[in-house]
Amino acid sequence: MASNLDQKAVDTIRVLAADIVRKSNSGHPGAPMGCAPIAHVLFTKYLNANPKNPYFKNRDRFVLSNGHACALQYILLHLLGYKVSMDDLKNFRQFGSKTPGHPERIDTEGIEVTTGPLGQGISNAVGLAAAEAQFAATYNRPGFELFNNYTYVILGDGCLQEGVSSEASSLAGHLKLGKLIAFYDDNHITIDGDTAVSFTEDVLKRYESYGWHVQTVGNGDSDYDSIAKAVEAAQKVTDKPSLIKIKTTIGYGSLLQGEEKVHGAPLAADDIKQLKQKFGFDPEQSFQVPNEIYDLYHKRAQQGAEVEDKWNQLFAQYKEKYPKEAAEIERRFSNTLPEGWEKALPRFTPADAPVATRKLSEGVLAAIEGQLPELIGGSADLTGSNLTRWKNAVDFQNPSTKLGDYSGRYFRYGVREHGMFAIMNGLSAYGGIVPYGGTFLNFLTYGWGAARLSALGHMRVIYVMTHDSIGLGEDGPTHQPIETLALTRATPNMLTFRPADGNETSGSYLAAISNLTRPSVIALSRQNLPQLDGSSPEIVLKGAYVLSADKNPQVVLIATGSEVAIAVDAAKALAHKNIAVQVVSMPCSELFDEQSDDYKLQVLPTGVPVVSVEALGTFGWERYSHAQVGMRTFGASGKAEDLYKHFKITPEDVAAKAESVIKHFAKLGYVPEVNAQL
């Protein structure tokens, strides 16, 4: 049986959720009201965190995967004493507030990951739990259990229907992540109505087959003791993640409880009035929190502060005995890179042999992994193609498998692109980790929901995307990306790199790792590319640069990746016709856009026609060029050299296009500015 105080606390959360959503006239009251007992038991009895220091390294992590229920999380943060005031609750979903319509990690202290798109949160949680296991295996020592936090998740039917959660949960079971505990809010309701219309599988059997420990709580509305016992049982199972199915009533206490109508719209005024009367609150008052409820939650917050104090004392002792490891932990969690790490980046001259940029990427990873212990990688079952694993890397595996151990820094994600991307977001959110993962560029969009959240959530995540154009050849149009980089370049707060040689590949990693709050997509070739004269790792930080220039150029050729060498050869052909050319390599358009106007006009001088060359879709190149050489259809199956000829992406075709553009603007009498010059 629940104590009177626990019952009052749960009812306070329910009533407050109704008030918050009603005042904003927008939001989801049903799930917060239904999940209130789960959240109350977890936050007042088990979750260790310190509101005075939301970034305590060994805090328990909490993820609200059904992010539409965020009124619940904001209420809990407020009650515990995080920087979420009552006024913030009253400004729920209002512009500029700390309480946006779905949880966003950059807006609100205490939010670990940005959730909302269903299935992402539970998948992020797999990354958070894996990060704890990796830190524990790397830094814990006898008598110094520095890292042992739990990752707790609340998720709903919608999260369980999304494929990304299946991918991530399957891997979590394989990895035996015993400190991951998920609460399934089994309220049998989605927006379309009862789950009987579309979701009738046995979720627990599915998760049991994944290798999870599963339990059921039959009455999540009022049986708080059973919820607590289930948590304690889950904590005792150390070699399996846990899923606790808890039967709840959506919108508990409302006249519409148990119906989809209570999911995504404010309760009516008379409904809220009867709710308050039912739970013993003044129906004429709003945003009521009894002092004893604040006292209860503040007491738990004080216990969290004491947990951190004890941890800090332990860390101080650890620091005396293991100063190197302690310094590394502090550096990693402060997002500070080791001094001089970039000196390990490989450098090349034109005398070096042509190499595919995916192979050059492998060389970069091998060169820097010893300098950057925070670099943790993997591939979606394409290790031998993406070349993402350095020699002698240890796989991240449960030691019982004898396939690796938890100190390993290489993840075998399996054929799970979306799950991989979402797990990488969780690894990044834990702190002290720079995750990267590989697949073919065309399959970036398999996991785009998670990649987009990398950008929205300001995650330093690196997408190592190989086979980056029609240059991959015989696999054909199903594998050849056309539109993909137009999407990444259009995405705010995301960097897109397409390096042309070894120096630019090194520079892409330099920029990606140095940007602390932006994800990066590094698009890499399958085919060999020559080492260019005039490139360097550092110049990539400018986004674009002049690779070669004749005096008073009559045309600018701007290219990326494998087509930069084509532009160079086209310039040589034009030189035979006494046509002066400026060749520009643009490994990262986003970084170029951030340069000064003076610099941009040096690279793209006004009054000179610009022709872009890229063996992907031409969409977006109008910003930088007057004419484009590239793809306007899907690709085809065949040898790369044949495809380049067929689609007219050769030095001869580029030269012909340049001559045509020069003649066109000569006839016109002037060269209009492109958008990037304005």
mmCIF file of C-alpha atoms in Angstrom, residues 85-357:
data_model
loop_
_atom_site.group_PDB
_atom_site.id
_atom_site.type_symbol
_atom_site.label_atom_id
_atom_site.label_comp_id
_atom_site.label_asym_id
_atom_site.label_seq_id
_atom_site.Cartn_x
_atom_site.Cartn_y
_atom_site.Cartn_z
ATOM 1 C CA SER A 85 10.764 27.121 -11.625
ATOM 2 C CA MET A 86 7.011 27.211 -11.215
ATOM 3 C CA ASP A 87 6.998 30.057 -13.732
ATOM 4 C CA ASP A 88 8.818 27.753 -16.144
ATOM 5 C CA LEU A 89 6.052 25.196 -15.694
ATOM 6 C CA LYS A 90 3.476 27.898 -16.350
ATOM 7 C CA ASN A 91 5.349 28.780 -19.566
ATOM 8 C CA PHE A 92 5.154 25.204 -20.852
ATOM 9 C CA ARG A 93 5.472 25.093 -24.643
ATOM 10 C CA GLN A 94 5.894 28.865 -24.905
ATOM 11 C CA PHE A 95 8.587 30.476 -27.021
ATOM 12 C CA GLY A 96 11.892 30.843 -25.207
ATOM 13 C CA SER A 97 10.886 28.761 -22.188
ATOM 14 C CA LYS A 98 12.918 26.055 -20.463
ATOM 15 C CA THR A 99 9.951 23.739 -20.928
ATOM 16 C CA PRO A 100 9.572 23.122 -24.671
ATOM 17 C CA GLY A 101 6.994 20.786 -26.203
ATOM 18 C CA HIS A 102 9.372 17.827 -26.109
ATOM 19 C CA PRO A 103 12.503 17.370 -23.953
ATOM 20 C CA GLU A 104 15.565 19.106 -25.391
ATOM 21 C CA ARG A 105 18.932 18.579 -23.764
ATOM 22 C CA ILE A 106 20.258 22.014 -24.722
ATOM 23 C CA ASP A 107 17.288 23.868 -23.224
ATOM 24 C CA THR A 108 16.753 22.277 -19.832
ATOM 25 C CA GLU A 109 19.230 21.099 -17.211
ATOM 26 C CA GLY A 110 18.414 17.564 -16.150
ATOM 27 C CA ILE A 111 17.406 16.438 -19.642
ATOM 28 C CA GLU A 112 19.959 13.884 -20.830
ATOM 29 C CA VAL A 113 18.856 13.472 -24.445
ATOM 30 C CA THR A 114 16.462 15.147 -26.849
ATOM 31 C CA THR A 115 13.433 12.905 -27.322
ATOM 32 C CA GLY A 116 10.085 13.168 -29.032
ATOM 33 C CA PRO A 117 10.395 11.028 -32.156
ATOM 34 C CA LEU A 118 9.303 7.754 -30.623
ATOM 35 C CA GLY A 119 11.823 4.989 -30.115
ATOM 36 C CA GLN A 120 14.799 7.326 -30.016
ATOM 37 C CA GLY A 121 14.954 7.642 -26.242
ATOM 38 C CA ILE A 122 15.118 3.935 -25.439
ATOM 39 C CA SER A 123 17.741 3.604 -28.182
ATOM 40 C CA ASN A 124 19.762 6.505 -26.754
ATOM 41 C CA ALA A 125 19.511 4.788 -23.386
ATOM 42 C CA VAL A 126 21.297 1.747 -24.805
ATOM 43 C CA GLY A 127 24.180 4.079 -25.669
ATOM 44 C CA LEU A 128 24.110 5.648 -22.207
ATOM 45 C CA ALA A 129 24.243 2.222 -20.584
ATOM 46 C CA ALA A 130 27.025 1.064 -22.893
ATOM 47 C CA ALA A 131 29.000 4.203 -22.027
ATOM 48 C CA GLU A 132 28.758 3.412 -18.313
ATOM 49 C CA ALA A 133 29.987 -0.126 -18.933
ATOM 50 C CA GLN A 134 32.883 1.131 -21.046
ATOM 51 C CA PHE A 135 33.968 3.745 -18.497
ATOM 52 C CA ALA A 136 33.665 1.226 -15.666
ATOM 53 C CA ALA A 137 35.799 -1.342 -17.461
ATOM 54 C CA THR A 138 38.369 1.279 -18.446
ATOM 55 C CA TYR A 139 38.793 3.245 -15.228
ATOM 56 C CA ASN A 140 37.388 1.357 -12.251
ATOM 57 C CA ARG A 141 39.975 -0.243 -10.000
ATOM 58 C CA PRO A 142 39.724 -2.510 -6.940
ATOM 59 C CA GLY A 143 38.206 -0.416 -4.179
ATOM 60 C CA PHE A 144 37.422 2.390 -6.634
ATOM 61 C CA GLU A 145 34.086 1.749 -8.320
ATOM 62 C CA LEU A 146 33.911 5.166 -9.926
ATOM 63 C CA PHE A 147 31.392 4.322 -12.614
ATOM 64 C CA ASN A 148 28.375 2.237 -11.651
ATOM 65 C CA ASN A 149 25.346 4.364 -12.477
ATOM 66 C CA TYR A 150 22.042 3.036 -13.781
ATOM 67 C CA THR A 151 20.209 4.187 -16.885
ATOM 68 C CA TYR A 152 16.439 4.318 -16.396
ATOM 69 C CA VAL A 153 13.885 4.772 -19.169
ATOM 70 C CA ILE A 154 10.153 5.256 -19.400
ATOM 71 C CA LEU A 155 8.732 4.260 -22.779
ATOM 72 C CA GLY A 156 5.324 3.558 -24.247
ATOM 73 C CA ASP A 157 3.594 1.511 -26.896
ATOM 74 C CA GLY A 158 4.649 3.934 -29.615
ATOM 75 C CA CYS A 159 8.339 3.566 -28.766
ATOM 76 C CA LEU A 160 8.018 -0.202 -28.880
ATOM 77 C CA GLN A 161 6.425 -0.100 -32.332
ATOM 78 C CA GLU A 162 9.210 1.964 -33.885
ATOM 79 C CA GLY A 163 11.847 -0.166 -35.574
ATOM 80 C CA VAL A 164 14.764 1.751 -34.096
ATOM 81 C CA SER A 165 13.873 0.543 -30.605
ATOM 82 C CA SER A 166 13.932 -3.060 -31.799
ATOM 83 C CA GLU A 167 17.371 -2.593 -33.339
ATOM 84 C CA ALA A 168 18.832 -1.003 -30.237
ATOM 85 C CA SER A 169 17.086 -3.315 -27.765
ATOM 86 C CA SER A 170 18.281 -6.400 -29.641
ATOM 87 C CA LEU A 171 21.862 -5.180 -29.385
ATOM 88 C CA ALA A 172 21.423 -4.258 -25.713
ATOM 89 C CA GLY A 173 20.376 -7.815 -24.976
ATOM 90 C CA HIS A 174 23.367 -9.192 -26.844
ATOM 91 C CA LEU A 175 25.676 -6.867 -24.946
ATOM 92 C CA LYS A 176 24.107 -7.885 -21.613
ATOM 93 C CA LEU A 177 23.817 -4.293 -20.361
ATOM 94 C CA GLY A 178 22.638 -5.055 -16.845
ATOM 95 C CA LYS A 179 22.426 -1.451 -15.651
ATOM 96 C CA LEU A 180 19.730 -0.540 -18.178
ATOM 97 C CA ILE A 181 16.219 -0.643 -16.679
ATOM 98 C CA ALA A 182 13.194 0.307 -18.774
ATOM 99 C CA PHE A 183 9.617 0.884 -17.614
ATOM 100 C CA TYR A 184 7.008 0.044 -20.242
ATOM 101 C CA ASP A 185 3.955 2.261 -19.710
ATOM 102 C CA ASP A 186 1.392 -0.290 -20.850
ATOM 103 C CA ASN A 187 -1.738 1.846 -21.149
ATOM 104 C CA HIS A 188 -3.072 0.198 -24.333
ATOM 105 C CA ILE A 189 -3.582 3.568 -26.030
ATOM 106 C CA THR A 190 -2.099 5.255 -29.091
ATOM 107 C CA ILE A 191 -3.486 8.203 -31.030
ATOM 108 C CA ASP A 192 -5.657 5.935 -33.182
ATOM 109 C CA GLY A 193 -7.251 4.395 -30.108
ATOM 110 C CA ASP A 194 -6.855 1.088 -28.331
ATOM 111 C CA THR A 195 -3.708 -0.829 -29.271
ATOM 112 C CA ALA A 196 -6.023 -3.695 -30.203
ATOM 113 C CA VAL A 197 -6.302 -2.108 -33.652
ATOM 114 C CA SER A 198 -2.598 -2.446 -34.499
ATOM 115 C CA PHE A 199 -0.324 -3.687 -31.691
ATOM 116 C CA THR A 200 -1.198 -7.065 -30.213
ATOM 117 C CA GLU A 201 2.183 -8.792 -29.989
ATOM 118 C CA ASP A 202 3.551 -10.136 -26.731
ATOM 119 C CA VAL A 203 6.177 -7.484 -25.994
ATOM 120 C CA LEU A 204 7.657 -9.345 -23.048
ATOM 121 C CA LYS A 205 8.242 -12.497 -25.082
ATOM 122 C CA ARG A 206 9.938 -10.399 -27.738
ATOM 123 C CA TYR A 207 12.228 -8.757 -25.210
ATOM 124 C CA GLU A 208 12.872 -12.047 -23.502
ATOM 125 C CA SER A 209 14.050 -13.373 -26.870
ATOM 126 C CA TYR A 210 16.394 -10.379 -27.111
ATOM 127 C CA GLY A 211 18.006 -11.491 -23.850
ATOM 128 C CA TRP A 212 16.254 -9.047 -21.504
ATOM 129 C CA HIS A 213 14.995 -9.757 -17.992
ATOM 130 C CA VAL A 214 11.237 -9.078 -18.009
ATOM 131 C CA GLN A 215 8.643 -8.467 -15.283
ATOM 132 C CA THR A 216 5.026 -7.328 -15.036
ATOM 133 C CA VAL A 217 3.329 -5.023 -12.552
ATOM 134 C CA GLY A 218 -0.403 -5.543 -12.894
ATOM 135 C CA ASN A 219 -1.570 -2.329 -11.202
ATOM 136 C CA GLY A 220 0.614 0.647 -12.000
ATOM 137 C CA ASP A 221 -2.069 3.105 -10.949
ATOM 138 C CA SER A 222 -1.756 2.522 -7.212
ATOM 139 C CA ASP A 223 0.458 -0.479 -6.387
ATOM 140 C CA TYR A 224 3.602 1.493 -5.643
ATOM 141 C CA ASP A 225 5.170 -1.299 -3.615
ATOM 142 C CA SER A 226 5.120 -3.651 -6.595
ATOM 143 C CA ILE A 227 6.807 -1.026 -8.751
ATOM 144 C CA ALA A 228 9.535 -0.663 -6.116
ATOM 145 C CA LYS A 229 9.997 -4.421 -5.809
ATOM 146 C CA ALA A 230 10.302 -4.711 -9.590
ATOM 147 C CA VAL A 231 13.055 -2.086 -9.638
ATOM 148 C CA GLU A 232 14.965 -3.906 -6.920
ATOM 149 C CA ALA A 233 14.571 -7.220 -8.722
ATOM 150 C CA ALA A 234 15.857 -5.639 -11.923
ATOM 151 C CA GLN A 235 18.884 -4.208 -10.140
ATOM 152 C CA LYS A 236 19.824 -7.700 -8.967
ATOM 153 C CA VAL A 237 19.995 -9.008 -12.541
ATOM 154 C CA THR A 238 23.419 -7.811 -13.589
ATOM 155 C CA ASP A 239 23.849 -9.664 -16.883
ATOM 156 C CA LYS A 240 20.661 -8.594 -18.651
ATOM 157 C CA PRO A 241 18.899 -5.294 -19.315
ATOM 158 C CA SER A 242 15.438 -5.196 -17.736
ATOM 159 C CA LEU A 243 12.007 -4.345 -19.089
ATOM 160 C CA ILE A 244 9.252 -3.840 -16.503
ATOM 161 C CA LYS A 245 5.786 -3.861 -18.044
ATOM 162 C CA ILE A 246 3.507 -1.736 -15.885
ATOM 163 C CA LYS A 247 -0.209 -1.607 -16.575
ATOM 164 C CA THR A 248 -1.406 1.976 -16.210
ATOM 165 C CA THR A 249 -4.449 4.043 -17.045
ATOM 166 C CA ILE A 250 -3.802 6.978 -19.343
ATOM 167 C CA GLY A 251 -5.178 10.206 -17.892
ATOM 168 C CA TYR A 252 -5.839 8.552 -14.524
ATOM 169 C CA GLY A 253 -8.477 10.525 -12.625
ATOM 170 C CA SER A 254 -9.865 12.316 -15.661
ATOM 171 C CA LEU A 255 -13.419 11.793 -16.862
ATOM 172 C CA LEU A 256 -11.749 10.569 -20.057
ATOM 173 C CA GLN A 257 -9.270 8.226 -18.376
ATOM 174 C CA GLY A 258 -8.376 5.195 -20.471
ATOM 175 C CA GLU A 259 -9.346 6.890 -23.745
ATOM 176 C CA GLU A 260 -7.214 8.266 -26.575
ATOM 177 C CA LYS A 261 -8.987 11.613 -26.130
ATOM 178 C CA VAL A 262 -6.878 12.309 -23.055
ATOM 179 C CA HIS A 263 -3.615 11.711 -24.935
ATOM 180 C CA GLY A 264 -2.905 14.899 -26.863
ATOM 181 C CA ALA A 265 -5.263 17.679 -25.786
ATOM 182 C CA PRO A 266 -5.825 19.690 -22.588
ATOM 183 C CA LEU A 267 -8.483 18.483 -20.197
ATOM 184 C CA ALA A 268 -11.664 20.544 -20.079
ATOM 185 C CA ALA A 269 -12.032 22.987 -17.198
ATOM 186 C CA ASP A 270 -14.836 21.002 -15.559
ATOM 187 C CA ASP A 271 -12.778 17.816 -15.865
ATOM 188 C CA ILE A 272 -9.829 19.431 -14.091
ATOM 189 C CA LYS A 273 -12.195 20.741 -11.412
ATOM 190 C CA GLN A 274 -13.542 17.280 -10.628
ATOM 191 C CA LEU A 275 -9.989 15.877 -10.772
ATOM 192 C CA LYS A 276 -8.878 18.272 -8.057
ATOM 193 C CA GLN A 277 -11.900 17.549 -5.931
ATOM 194 C CA LYS A 278 -11.317 13.814 -6.301
ATOM 195 C CA PHE A 279 -7.692 14.114 -5.201
ATOM 196 C CA GLY A 280 -8.343 16.547 -2.348
ATOM 197 C CA PHE A 281 -7.144 19.793 -3.962
ATOM 198 C CA ASP A 282 -8.879 23.163 -4.034
ATOM 199 C CA PRO A 283 -10.707 23.169 -7.391
ATOM 200 C CA GLU A 284 -10.445 26.955 -7.585
ATOM 201 C CA GLN A 285 -6.642 26.963 -7.295
ATOM 202 C CA SER A 286 -4.073 26.050 -9.944
ATOM 203 C CA PHE A 287 -0.430 24.967 -9.808
ATOM 204 C CA GLN A 288 -0.701 23.729 -6.234
ATOM 205 C CA VAL A 289 2.215 21.922 -4.594
ATOM 206 C CA PRO A 290 1.832 21.205 -0.854
ATOM 207 C CA ASN A 291 4.923 22.003 1.192
ATOM 208 C CA GLU A 292 5.262 18.404 2.356
ATOM 209 C CA ILE A 293 5.671 17.319 -1.285
ATOM 210 C CA TYR A 294 8.479 19.827 -1.810
ATOM 211 C CA ASP A 295 10.024 18.565 1.424
ATOM 212 C CA LEU A 296 9.853 14.967 0.229
ATOM 213 C CA TYR A 297 11.558 15.727 -3.066
ATOM 214 C CA HIS A 298 14.107 18.099 -1.570
ATOM 215 C CA LYS A 299 15.061 15.374 0.892
ATOM 216 C CA ARG A 300 15.721 13.061 -2.052
ATOM 217 C CA ALA A 301 17.733 15.797 -3.760
ATOM 218 C CA GLN A 302 19.850 16.135 -0.609
ATOM 219 C CA GLN A 303 20.474 12.396 -0.671
ATOM 220 C CA GLY A 304 21.632 12.806 -4.284
ATOM 221 C CA ALA A 305 24.029 15.543 -3.213
ATOM 222 C CA GLU A 306 25.404 13.243 -0.530
ATOM 223 C CA VAL A 307 25.926 10.521 -3.136
ATOM 224 C CA GLU A 308 27.980 12.965 -5.156
ATOM 225 C CA ASP A 309 29.935 14.098 -2.093
ATOM 226 C CA LYS A 310 30.914 10.498 -1.368
ATOM 227 C CA TRP A 311 31.858 10.003 -5.008
ATOM 228 C CA ASN A 312 34.007 13.134 -4.972
ATOM 229 C CA GLN A 313 35.829 11.856 -1.898
ATOM 230 C CA LEU A 314 36.396 8.520 -3.612
ATOM 231 C CA PHE A 315 37.640 10.274 -6.725
ATOM 232 C CA ALA A 316 40.082 12.356 -4.687
ATOM 233 C CA GLN A 317 41.592 9.157 -3.307
ATOM 234 C CA TYR A 318 41.605 7.628 -6.771
ATOM 235 C CA LYS A 319 43.399 10.695 -8.078
ATOM 236 C CA GLU A 320 46.212 10.201 -5.579
ATOM 237 C CA LYS A 321 46.660 6.552 -6.516
ATOM 238 C CA TYR A 322 45.930 6.789 -10.244
ATOM 239 C CA PRO A 323 46.780 10.370 -11.260
ATOM 240 C CA LYS A 324 47.075 9.655 -14.983
ATOM 241 C CA GLU A 325 43.687 7.974 -15.200
ATOM 242 C CA ALA A 326 42.047 10.642 -13.044
ATOM 243 C CA ALA A 327 43.421 13.424 -15.214
ATOM 244 C CA GLU A 328 42.142 11.644 -18.291
ATOM 245 C CA ILE A 329 38.650 11.301 -16.808
ATOM 246 C CA GLU A 330 38.571 14.994 -15.943
ATOM 247 C CA ARG A 331 39.837 15.998 -19.362
ATOM 248 C CA ARG A 332 37.350 13.831 -21.195
ATOM 249 C CA PHE A 333 34.317 15.037 -19.247
ATOM 250 C CA SER A 334 35.400 18.666 -19.666
ATOM 251 C CA ASN A 335 35.299 18.219 -23.468
ATOM 252 C CA THR A 336 38.956 19.196 -23.719
ATOM 253 C CA LEU A 337 41.104 17.506 -26.341
ATOM 254 C CA PRO A 338 44.670 16.420 -25.540
ATOM 255 C CA GLU A 339 47.198 19.092 -26.392
ATOM 256 C CA GLY A 340 48.849 18.433 -29.728
ATOM 257 C CA TRP A 341 46.676 15.446 -30.664
ATOM 258 C CA GLU A 342 46.366 16.791 -34.200
ATOM 259 C CA LYS A 343 50.092 16.269 -34.775
ATOM 260 C CA ALA A 344 49.313 12.578 -35.201
ATOM 261 C CA LEU A 345 47.176 13.250 -38.281
ATOM 262 C CA PRO A 346 48.728 11.778 -41.444
ATOM 263 C CA ARG A 347 50.020 14.211 -44.074
ATOM 264 C CA PHE A 348 50.613 13.656 -47.775
ATOM 265 C CA THR A 349 52.374 15.115 -50.814
ATOM 266 C CA PRO A 350 51.539 14.735 -54.500
ATOM 267 C CA ALA A 351 54.324 12.161 -54.701
ATOM 268 C CA ASP A 352 52.301 9.764 -52.547
ATOM 269 C CA ALA A 353 50.241 7.095 -54.261
ATOM 270 C CA PRO A 354 46.526 7.505 -55.026
ATOM 271 C CA VAL A 355 44.360 6.001 -52.290
ATOM 272 C CA ALA A 356 40.602 5.752 -51.681
ATOM 273 C CA THR A 357 39.515 8.197 -49.015
#
